[in-house]
Tab-separated table of C-alpha atoms in Angstrom:
chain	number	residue	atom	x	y	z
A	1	UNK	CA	0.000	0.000	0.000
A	2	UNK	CA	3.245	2.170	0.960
A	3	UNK	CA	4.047	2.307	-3.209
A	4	UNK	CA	0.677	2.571	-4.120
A	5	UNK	CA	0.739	6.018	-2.132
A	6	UNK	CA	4.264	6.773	-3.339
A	7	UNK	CA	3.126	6.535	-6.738
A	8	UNK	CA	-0.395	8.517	-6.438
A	9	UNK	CA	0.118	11.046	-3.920
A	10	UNK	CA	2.698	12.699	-5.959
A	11	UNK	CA	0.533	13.047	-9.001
A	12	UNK	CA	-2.652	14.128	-7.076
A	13	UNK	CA	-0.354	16.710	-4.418
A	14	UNK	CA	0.357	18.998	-7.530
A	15	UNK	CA	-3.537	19.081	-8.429
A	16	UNK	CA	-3.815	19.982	-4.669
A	17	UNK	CA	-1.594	22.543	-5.321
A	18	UNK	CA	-2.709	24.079	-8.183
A	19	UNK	CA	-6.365	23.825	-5.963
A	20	UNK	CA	-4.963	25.727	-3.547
A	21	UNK	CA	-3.334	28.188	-5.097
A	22	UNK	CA	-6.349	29.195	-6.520
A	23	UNK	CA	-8.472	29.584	-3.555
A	24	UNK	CA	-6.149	31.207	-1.578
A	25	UNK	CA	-5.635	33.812	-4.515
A	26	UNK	CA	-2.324	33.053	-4.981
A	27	UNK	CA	-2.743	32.409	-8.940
A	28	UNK	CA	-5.317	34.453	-10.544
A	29	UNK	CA	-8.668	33.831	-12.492
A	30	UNK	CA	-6.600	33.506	-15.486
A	31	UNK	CA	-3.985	31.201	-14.392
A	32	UNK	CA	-5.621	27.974	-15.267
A	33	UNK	CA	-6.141	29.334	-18.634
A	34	UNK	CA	-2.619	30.694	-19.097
A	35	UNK	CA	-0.649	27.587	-17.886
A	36	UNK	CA	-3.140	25.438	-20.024
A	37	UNK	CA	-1.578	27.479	-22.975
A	38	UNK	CA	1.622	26.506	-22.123
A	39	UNK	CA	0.750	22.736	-21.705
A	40	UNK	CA	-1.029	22.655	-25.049
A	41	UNK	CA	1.194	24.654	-27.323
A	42	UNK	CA	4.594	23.996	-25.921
A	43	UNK	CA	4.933	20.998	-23.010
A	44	UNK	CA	3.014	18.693	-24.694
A	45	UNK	CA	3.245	19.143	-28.162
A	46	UNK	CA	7.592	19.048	-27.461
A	47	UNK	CA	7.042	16.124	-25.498
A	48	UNK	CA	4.605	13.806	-28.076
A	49	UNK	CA	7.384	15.277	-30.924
A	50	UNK	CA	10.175	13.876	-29.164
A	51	UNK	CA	9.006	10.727	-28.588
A	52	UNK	CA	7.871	10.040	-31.848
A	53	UNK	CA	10.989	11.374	-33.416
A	54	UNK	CA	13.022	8.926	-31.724
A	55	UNK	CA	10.749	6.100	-32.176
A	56	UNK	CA	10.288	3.302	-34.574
A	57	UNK	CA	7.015	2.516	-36.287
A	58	UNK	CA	7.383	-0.983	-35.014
A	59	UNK	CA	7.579	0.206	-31.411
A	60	UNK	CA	3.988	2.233	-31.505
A	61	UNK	CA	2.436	0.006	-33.636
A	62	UNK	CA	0.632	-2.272	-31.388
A	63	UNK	CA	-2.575	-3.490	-32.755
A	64	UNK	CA	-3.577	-5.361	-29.376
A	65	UNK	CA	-3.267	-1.899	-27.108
A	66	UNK	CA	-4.623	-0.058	-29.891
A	67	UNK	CA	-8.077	-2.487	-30.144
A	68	UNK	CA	-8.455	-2.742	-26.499
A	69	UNK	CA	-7.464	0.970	-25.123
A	70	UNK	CA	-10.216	2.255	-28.506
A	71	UNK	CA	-12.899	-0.115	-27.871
A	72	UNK	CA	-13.314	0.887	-24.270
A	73	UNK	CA	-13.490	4.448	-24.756
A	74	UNK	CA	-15.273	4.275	-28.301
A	75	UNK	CA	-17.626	1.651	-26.542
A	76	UNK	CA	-18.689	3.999	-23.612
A	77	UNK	CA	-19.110	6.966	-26.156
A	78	UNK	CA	-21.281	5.158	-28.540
A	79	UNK	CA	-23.557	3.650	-25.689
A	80	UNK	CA	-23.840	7.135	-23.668
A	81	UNK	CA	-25.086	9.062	-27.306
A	82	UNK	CA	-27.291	6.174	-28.354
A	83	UNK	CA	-29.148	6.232	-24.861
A	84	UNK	CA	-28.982	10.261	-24.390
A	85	UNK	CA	-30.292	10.471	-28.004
A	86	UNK	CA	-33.627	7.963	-27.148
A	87	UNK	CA	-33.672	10.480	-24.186
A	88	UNK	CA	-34.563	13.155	-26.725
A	89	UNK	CA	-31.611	14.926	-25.916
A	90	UNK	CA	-30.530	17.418	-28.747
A	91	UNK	CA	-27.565	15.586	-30.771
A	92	UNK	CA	-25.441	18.015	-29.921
A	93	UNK	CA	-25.824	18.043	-25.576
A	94	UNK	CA	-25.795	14.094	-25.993
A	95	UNK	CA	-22.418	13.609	-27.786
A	96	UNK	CA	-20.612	16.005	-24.826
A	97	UNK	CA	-22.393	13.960	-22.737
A	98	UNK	CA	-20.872	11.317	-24.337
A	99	UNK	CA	-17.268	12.930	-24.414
A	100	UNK	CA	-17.605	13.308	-20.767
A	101	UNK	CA	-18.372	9.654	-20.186
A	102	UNK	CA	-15.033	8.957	-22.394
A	103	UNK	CA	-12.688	11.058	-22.272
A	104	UNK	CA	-10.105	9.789	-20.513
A	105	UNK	CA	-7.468	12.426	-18.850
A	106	UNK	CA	-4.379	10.623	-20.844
A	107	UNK	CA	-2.089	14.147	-21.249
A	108	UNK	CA	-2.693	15.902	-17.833
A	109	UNK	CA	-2.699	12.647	-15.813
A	110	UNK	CA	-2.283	9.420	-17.811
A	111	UNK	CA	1.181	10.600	-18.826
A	112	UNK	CA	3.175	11.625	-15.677
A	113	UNK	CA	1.125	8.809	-13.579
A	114	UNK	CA	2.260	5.848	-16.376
A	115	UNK	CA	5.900	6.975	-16.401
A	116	UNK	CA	5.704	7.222	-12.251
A	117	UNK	CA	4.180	3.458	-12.312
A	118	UNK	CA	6.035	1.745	-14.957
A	119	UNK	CA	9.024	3.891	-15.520
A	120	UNK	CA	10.143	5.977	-19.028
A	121	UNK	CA	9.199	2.874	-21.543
A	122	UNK	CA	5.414	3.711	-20.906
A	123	UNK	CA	5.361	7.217	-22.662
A	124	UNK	CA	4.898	5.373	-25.798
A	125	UNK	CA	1.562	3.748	-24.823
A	126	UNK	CA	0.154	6.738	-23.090
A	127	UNK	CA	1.388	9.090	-26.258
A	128	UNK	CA	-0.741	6.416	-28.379
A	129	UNK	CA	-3.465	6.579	-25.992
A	130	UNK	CA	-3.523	10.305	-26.470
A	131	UNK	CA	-3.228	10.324	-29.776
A	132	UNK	CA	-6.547	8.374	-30.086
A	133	UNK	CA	-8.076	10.445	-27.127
A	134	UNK	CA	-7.216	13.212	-29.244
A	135	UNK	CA	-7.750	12.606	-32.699
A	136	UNK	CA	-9.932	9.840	-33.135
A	137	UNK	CA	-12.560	10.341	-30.294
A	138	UNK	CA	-12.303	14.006	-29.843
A	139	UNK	CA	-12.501	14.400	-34.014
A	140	UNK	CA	-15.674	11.874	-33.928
A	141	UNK	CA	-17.311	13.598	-30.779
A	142	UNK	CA	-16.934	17.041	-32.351
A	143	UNK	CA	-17.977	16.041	-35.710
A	144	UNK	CA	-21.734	14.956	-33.694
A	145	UNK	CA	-21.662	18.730	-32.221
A	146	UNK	CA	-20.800	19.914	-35.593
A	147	UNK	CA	-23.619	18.273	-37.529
A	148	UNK	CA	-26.250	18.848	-34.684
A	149	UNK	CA	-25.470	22.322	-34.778
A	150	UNK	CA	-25.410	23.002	-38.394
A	151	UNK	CA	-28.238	20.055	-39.570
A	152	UNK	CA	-29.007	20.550	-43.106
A	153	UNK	CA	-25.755	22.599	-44.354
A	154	UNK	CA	-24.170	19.618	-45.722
A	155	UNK	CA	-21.312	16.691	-44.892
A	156	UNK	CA	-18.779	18.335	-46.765
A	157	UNK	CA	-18.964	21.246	-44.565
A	158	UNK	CA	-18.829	19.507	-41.297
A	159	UNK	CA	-15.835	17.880	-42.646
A	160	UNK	CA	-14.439	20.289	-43.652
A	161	UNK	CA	-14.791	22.309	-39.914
A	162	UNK	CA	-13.798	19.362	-38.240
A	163	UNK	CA	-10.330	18.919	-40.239
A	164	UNK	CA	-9.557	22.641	-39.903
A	165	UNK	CA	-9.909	22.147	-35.799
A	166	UNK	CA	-8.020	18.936	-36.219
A	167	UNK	CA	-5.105	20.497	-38.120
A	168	UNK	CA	-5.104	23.688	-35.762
A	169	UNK	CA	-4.677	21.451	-32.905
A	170	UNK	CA	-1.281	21.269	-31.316
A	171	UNK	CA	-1.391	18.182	-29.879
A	172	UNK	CA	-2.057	16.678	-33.014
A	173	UNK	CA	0.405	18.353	-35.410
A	174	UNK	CA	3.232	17.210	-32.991
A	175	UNK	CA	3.423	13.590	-32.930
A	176	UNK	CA	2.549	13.976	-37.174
A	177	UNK	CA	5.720	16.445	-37.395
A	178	UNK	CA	7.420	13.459	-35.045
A	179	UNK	CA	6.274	10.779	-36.959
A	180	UNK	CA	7.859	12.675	-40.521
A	181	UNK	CA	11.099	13.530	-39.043
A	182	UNK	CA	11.426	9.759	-37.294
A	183	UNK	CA	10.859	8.635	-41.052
A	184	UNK	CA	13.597	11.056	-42.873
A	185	UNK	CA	16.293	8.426	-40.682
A	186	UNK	CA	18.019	11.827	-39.461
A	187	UNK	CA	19.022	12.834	-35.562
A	188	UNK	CA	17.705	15.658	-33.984
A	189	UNK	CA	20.481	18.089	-33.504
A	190	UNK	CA	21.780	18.595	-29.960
A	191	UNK	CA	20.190	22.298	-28.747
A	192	UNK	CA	17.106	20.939	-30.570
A	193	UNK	CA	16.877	17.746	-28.635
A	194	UNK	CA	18.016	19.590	-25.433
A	195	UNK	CA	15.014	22.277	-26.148
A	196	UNK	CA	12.477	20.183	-26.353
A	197	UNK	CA	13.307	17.973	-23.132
A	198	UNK	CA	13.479	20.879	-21.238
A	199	UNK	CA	9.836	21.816	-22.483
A	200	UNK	CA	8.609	18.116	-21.932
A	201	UNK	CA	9.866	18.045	-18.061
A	202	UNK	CA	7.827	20.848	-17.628
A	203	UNK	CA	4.455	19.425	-19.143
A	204	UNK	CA	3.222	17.022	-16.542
A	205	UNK	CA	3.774	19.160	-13.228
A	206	UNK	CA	2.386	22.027	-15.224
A	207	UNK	CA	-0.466	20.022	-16.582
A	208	UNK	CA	-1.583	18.540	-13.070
A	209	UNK	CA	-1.177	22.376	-11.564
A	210	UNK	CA	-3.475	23.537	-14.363
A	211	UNK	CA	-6.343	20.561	-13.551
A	212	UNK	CA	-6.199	21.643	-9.636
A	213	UNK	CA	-6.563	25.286	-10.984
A	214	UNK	CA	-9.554	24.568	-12.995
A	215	UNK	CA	-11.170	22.313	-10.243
A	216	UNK	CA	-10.683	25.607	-8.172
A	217	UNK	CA	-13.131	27.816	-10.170
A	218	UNK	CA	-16.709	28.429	-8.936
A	219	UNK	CA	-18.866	25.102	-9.953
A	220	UNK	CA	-22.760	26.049	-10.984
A	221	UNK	CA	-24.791	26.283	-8.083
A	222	UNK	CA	-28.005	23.642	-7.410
A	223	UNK	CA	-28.632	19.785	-8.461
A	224	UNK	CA	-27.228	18.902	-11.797
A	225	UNK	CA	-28.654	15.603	-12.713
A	226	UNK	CA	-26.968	12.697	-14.625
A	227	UNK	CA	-23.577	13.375	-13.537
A	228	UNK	CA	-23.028	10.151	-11.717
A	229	UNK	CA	-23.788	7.589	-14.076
A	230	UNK	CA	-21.334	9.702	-16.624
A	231	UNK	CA	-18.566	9.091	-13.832
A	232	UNK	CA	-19.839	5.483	-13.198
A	233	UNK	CA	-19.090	4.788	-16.780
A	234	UNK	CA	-15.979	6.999	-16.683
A	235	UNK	CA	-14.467	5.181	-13.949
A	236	UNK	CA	-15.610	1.845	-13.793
A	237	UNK	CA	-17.317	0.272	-16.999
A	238	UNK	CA	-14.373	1.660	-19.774
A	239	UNK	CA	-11.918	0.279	-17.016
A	240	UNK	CA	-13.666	-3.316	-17.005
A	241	UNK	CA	-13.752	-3.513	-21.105
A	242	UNK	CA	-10.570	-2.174	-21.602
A	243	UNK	CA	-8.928	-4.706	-18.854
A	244	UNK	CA	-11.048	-7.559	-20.223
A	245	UNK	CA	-9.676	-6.635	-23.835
A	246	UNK	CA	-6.366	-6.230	-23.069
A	247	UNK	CA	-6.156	-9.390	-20.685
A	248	UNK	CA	-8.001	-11.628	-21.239
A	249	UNK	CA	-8.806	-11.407	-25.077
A	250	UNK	CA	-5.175	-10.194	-26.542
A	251	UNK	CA	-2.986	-11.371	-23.609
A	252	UNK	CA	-0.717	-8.261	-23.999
A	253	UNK	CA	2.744	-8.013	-22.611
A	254	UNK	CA	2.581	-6.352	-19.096
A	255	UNK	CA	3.713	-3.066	-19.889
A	256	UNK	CA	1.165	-2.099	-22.888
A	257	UNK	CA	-1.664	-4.232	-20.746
A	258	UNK	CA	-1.083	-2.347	-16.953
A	259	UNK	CA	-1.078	0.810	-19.014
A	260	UNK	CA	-3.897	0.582	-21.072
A	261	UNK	CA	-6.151	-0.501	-17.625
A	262	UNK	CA	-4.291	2.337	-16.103
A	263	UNK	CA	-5.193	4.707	-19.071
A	264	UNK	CA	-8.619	3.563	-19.289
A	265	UNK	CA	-9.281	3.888	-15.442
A	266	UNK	CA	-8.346	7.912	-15.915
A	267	UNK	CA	-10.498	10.662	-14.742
A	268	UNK	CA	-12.120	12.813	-17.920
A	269	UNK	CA	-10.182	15.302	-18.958
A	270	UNK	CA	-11.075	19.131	-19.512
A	271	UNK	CA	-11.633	18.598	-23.680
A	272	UNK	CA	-15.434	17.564	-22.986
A	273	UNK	CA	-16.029	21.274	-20.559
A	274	UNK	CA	-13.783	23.418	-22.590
A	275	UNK	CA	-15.566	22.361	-26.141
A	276	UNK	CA	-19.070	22.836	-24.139
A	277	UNK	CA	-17.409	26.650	-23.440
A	278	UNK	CA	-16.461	26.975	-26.790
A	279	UNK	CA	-19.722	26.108	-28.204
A	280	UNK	CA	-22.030	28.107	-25.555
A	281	UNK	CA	-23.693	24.923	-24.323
A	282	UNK	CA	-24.912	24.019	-20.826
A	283	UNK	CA	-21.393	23.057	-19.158
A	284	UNK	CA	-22.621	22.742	-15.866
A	285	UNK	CA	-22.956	18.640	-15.763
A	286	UNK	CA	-19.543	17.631	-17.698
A	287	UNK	CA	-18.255	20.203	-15.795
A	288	UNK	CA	-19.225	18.061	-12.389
A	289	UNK	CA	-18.437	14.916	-14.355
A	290	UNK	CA	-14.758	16.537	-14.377
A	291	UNK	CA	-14.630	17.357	-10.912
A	292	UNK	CA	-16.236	14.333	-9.516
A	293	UNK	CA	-14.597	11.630	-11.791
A	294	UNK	CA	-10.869	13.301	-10.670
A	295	UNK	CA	-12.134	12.834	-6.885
A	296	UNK	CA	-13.459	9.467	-7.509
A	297	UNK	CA	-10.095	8.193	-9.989
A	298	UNK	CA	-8.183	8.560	-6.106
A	299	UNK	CA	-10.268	5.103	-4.867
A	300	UNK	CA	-10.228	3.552	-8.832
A	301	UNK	CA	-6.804	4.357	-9.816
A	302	UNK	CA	-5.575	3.059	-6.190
A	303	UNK	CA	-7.464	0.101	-6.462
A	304	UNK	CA	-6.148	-0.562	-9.931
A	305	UNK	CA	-2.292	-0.220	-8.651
A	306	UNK	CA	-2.965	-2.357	-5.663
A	307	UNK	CA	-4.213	-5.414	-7.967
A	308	UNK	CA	-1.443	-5.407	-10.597
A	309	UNK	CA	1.095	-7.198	-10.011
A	310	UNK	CA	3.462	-4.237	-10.537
C-alpha cells in the first residue's frame, strides 16, 4: 500500500496545489487558462514530438493496445449518445455527454502517472493513448456537435470544420511532425533535442497544476442531474472492457496491458467542458463529471495499482 501512495500522492499533491493556489488567490482567475496554454502549445506538443521522433514505427504500432485501449473508450461513447439520443436529448448536448463519459485524462494525468508506475518505456503507450483520445474520439465527438449544430448545411462542410480544428490542434500536429522527421532516418540536432526535453519536463507538473486550478473555479450552483452515471461509466465500466480486452482477449505483454487498464481507469479530462465553453452549451454537468470523476479516480486508480502485479 506504501508504493501505491508513493506513486499517487505525488501526481494528485500537484492538483492539490494548483487547488490551492487558486483559492487562496495566490494564482489568478486567469492562471488555469494561461498555464493550459503553455501545456497545449509547448509541453506537450515538445514532449509527443520527441518521442515520436526517436521512435520506430514498429515500437507504436501495437494493434492489441490499440483495439483494447479504442474499444473501451469508443464503446462507452457510442452507448452514452445512443441512450442520451432515445432520451430526446438534442444531438449536440448528448455527444458532450458522451465525451464526458469517455474522455479519458491521458495528457494531464495518464502521462506523468504511467511513467511514475512503470518507468520511461510507458510514454509510448500513453502518447498512443492520447493520440486516439485526441484525434480519433475528440474528431468523432466534435464532428456529432458539428452536424447537430449546423443540420441541413451539408457533410462536406462539417468535414471540412472538423479537419480545420483537427489540423489547428497542437497536440495533433506534434506527434505527425514526429512521426515525418522519425521517417527522414536523421538525428535531432543537440540544442534541438536539449530544447524540447526541457519543455517536456515541464508538461506534466504544469499540466496537473493547471487541472487543480480549474477544479478551483466556482462550480454552478443547485442539483445537476446525470452526472453520476457519466462518472460510473468513466471510472468503472471503460476500465472493465478495456482490462477484459487487453487481458483476457489479446494477452498483452505487461507493460502495454497495466497501461492501457491504467489509461482507461483515468479521470475525464477538460476537452469535454472546454468544447461545451467553446460552443455556448450548458457546461454545468460535464463540468461536475470533471470534478467528480478526478475525486473518484483517487479510490479507482488506487485500487487498480494495488491489484497489478506491478
Amino acid at each position: 500500500m506504501s508504493a501505491v501512495v508513493n506513486i499517487v500522492l505525488p501526481v494528485f499533491a500537484l492538483i492539490l496545489l494548483g487547488f490551492i493556489c487558486r483559492r487562496t488567490g495566490r494564482m489568478g482567475p486567469t492562471g488555469a487558462s494561461e498555464l493550459n496554454r503553455f501545456v497545449v502549445w509547448l509541453g506537450l506538443p515538445a514532449l509527443l514530438f520527441s518521442v515520436v521522433a526517436n521512435c520506430t514505427w514498429e515500437q507504436l504500432w501495437q494493434p492489441g493496445f490499440i483495439t483494447a485501449f479504442s474499444v473501451g473508450c469508443l464503446g462507452v461513447f457510442g452507448f452514452t449518445l445512443g441512450y442520451r439520443l432515445l432520451q430526446k436529448q438534442p444531438l449536440a448536448d448528448a455527444s458532450l455527454d458522451a465525451l464526458g463519459a469517455s474522455y479519458a485524462n491521458t495528457g494531464y494525468i495518464g502521462i506523468p502517472l504511467c511513467m511514475l508506475v512503470l518507468g520511461d518505456e510507458a510514454l509510448q503507450p500513453a502518447m498512443v493513448a492520447s493520440i486516439i483520445v485526441v484525434c480519433v474520439l475528440f474528431a468523432i465527438a466534435l464532428a456529432c456537435v458539428e452536424t447537430g449544430l449546423h443540420a441541413g448545411q451539408g457533410f462536406n462542410q462539417t468535414l471540412r470544420k472538423v479537419s480545420v480544428a483537427l489540423l489547428r490542434n497542437p497536440l495533433v500536429v506534434a506527434p505527425l511532425l514526429g512521426g515525418v522527421w522519425a521517417a527522414s532516418g536523421l538525428d535531432l540536432p543537440v540544442p534541438v533535442a536539449t530544447l524540447l526535453k526541457l519543455l517536456g519536463a515541464a508538461a506534466a507538473p504544469c499540466a496537473l497544476v493547471s487541472l487543480g486550478l480549474f477544479l478551483a473555479q466556482p462550480q454552478p450552483g443547485g442539483t445537476v442531474s446525470g452526472v453520476w452515471p457519466l462518472v460510473t461509466l468513466k471510472l468503472v465500466v471503460q476500465p472493465l472492457i478495456t482490462w477484459y480486452l487487453a487481458f483476457q482477449v489479446f494477452e498483452l505483454p505487461p507493460l502495454w496491458a497495466y497501461s492501457a487498464l491504467l489509461l482507461s481507469a483515468l479521470p475525464t479530462g477538460t476537452g469535454p467542458y472546454m468544447l461545451a465553453e467553446f460552443y455556448g452549451r450548458e457546461a454545468s454537468r460535464v463540468s461536475r463529471v470533471v470534478l467528480l470523476s478526478t475525486l473518484g479516480s483517487l479510490i479507482t486508480l488506487s485500487a487498480c495499482l494495488v491489484l497489478l502485479p506491478i
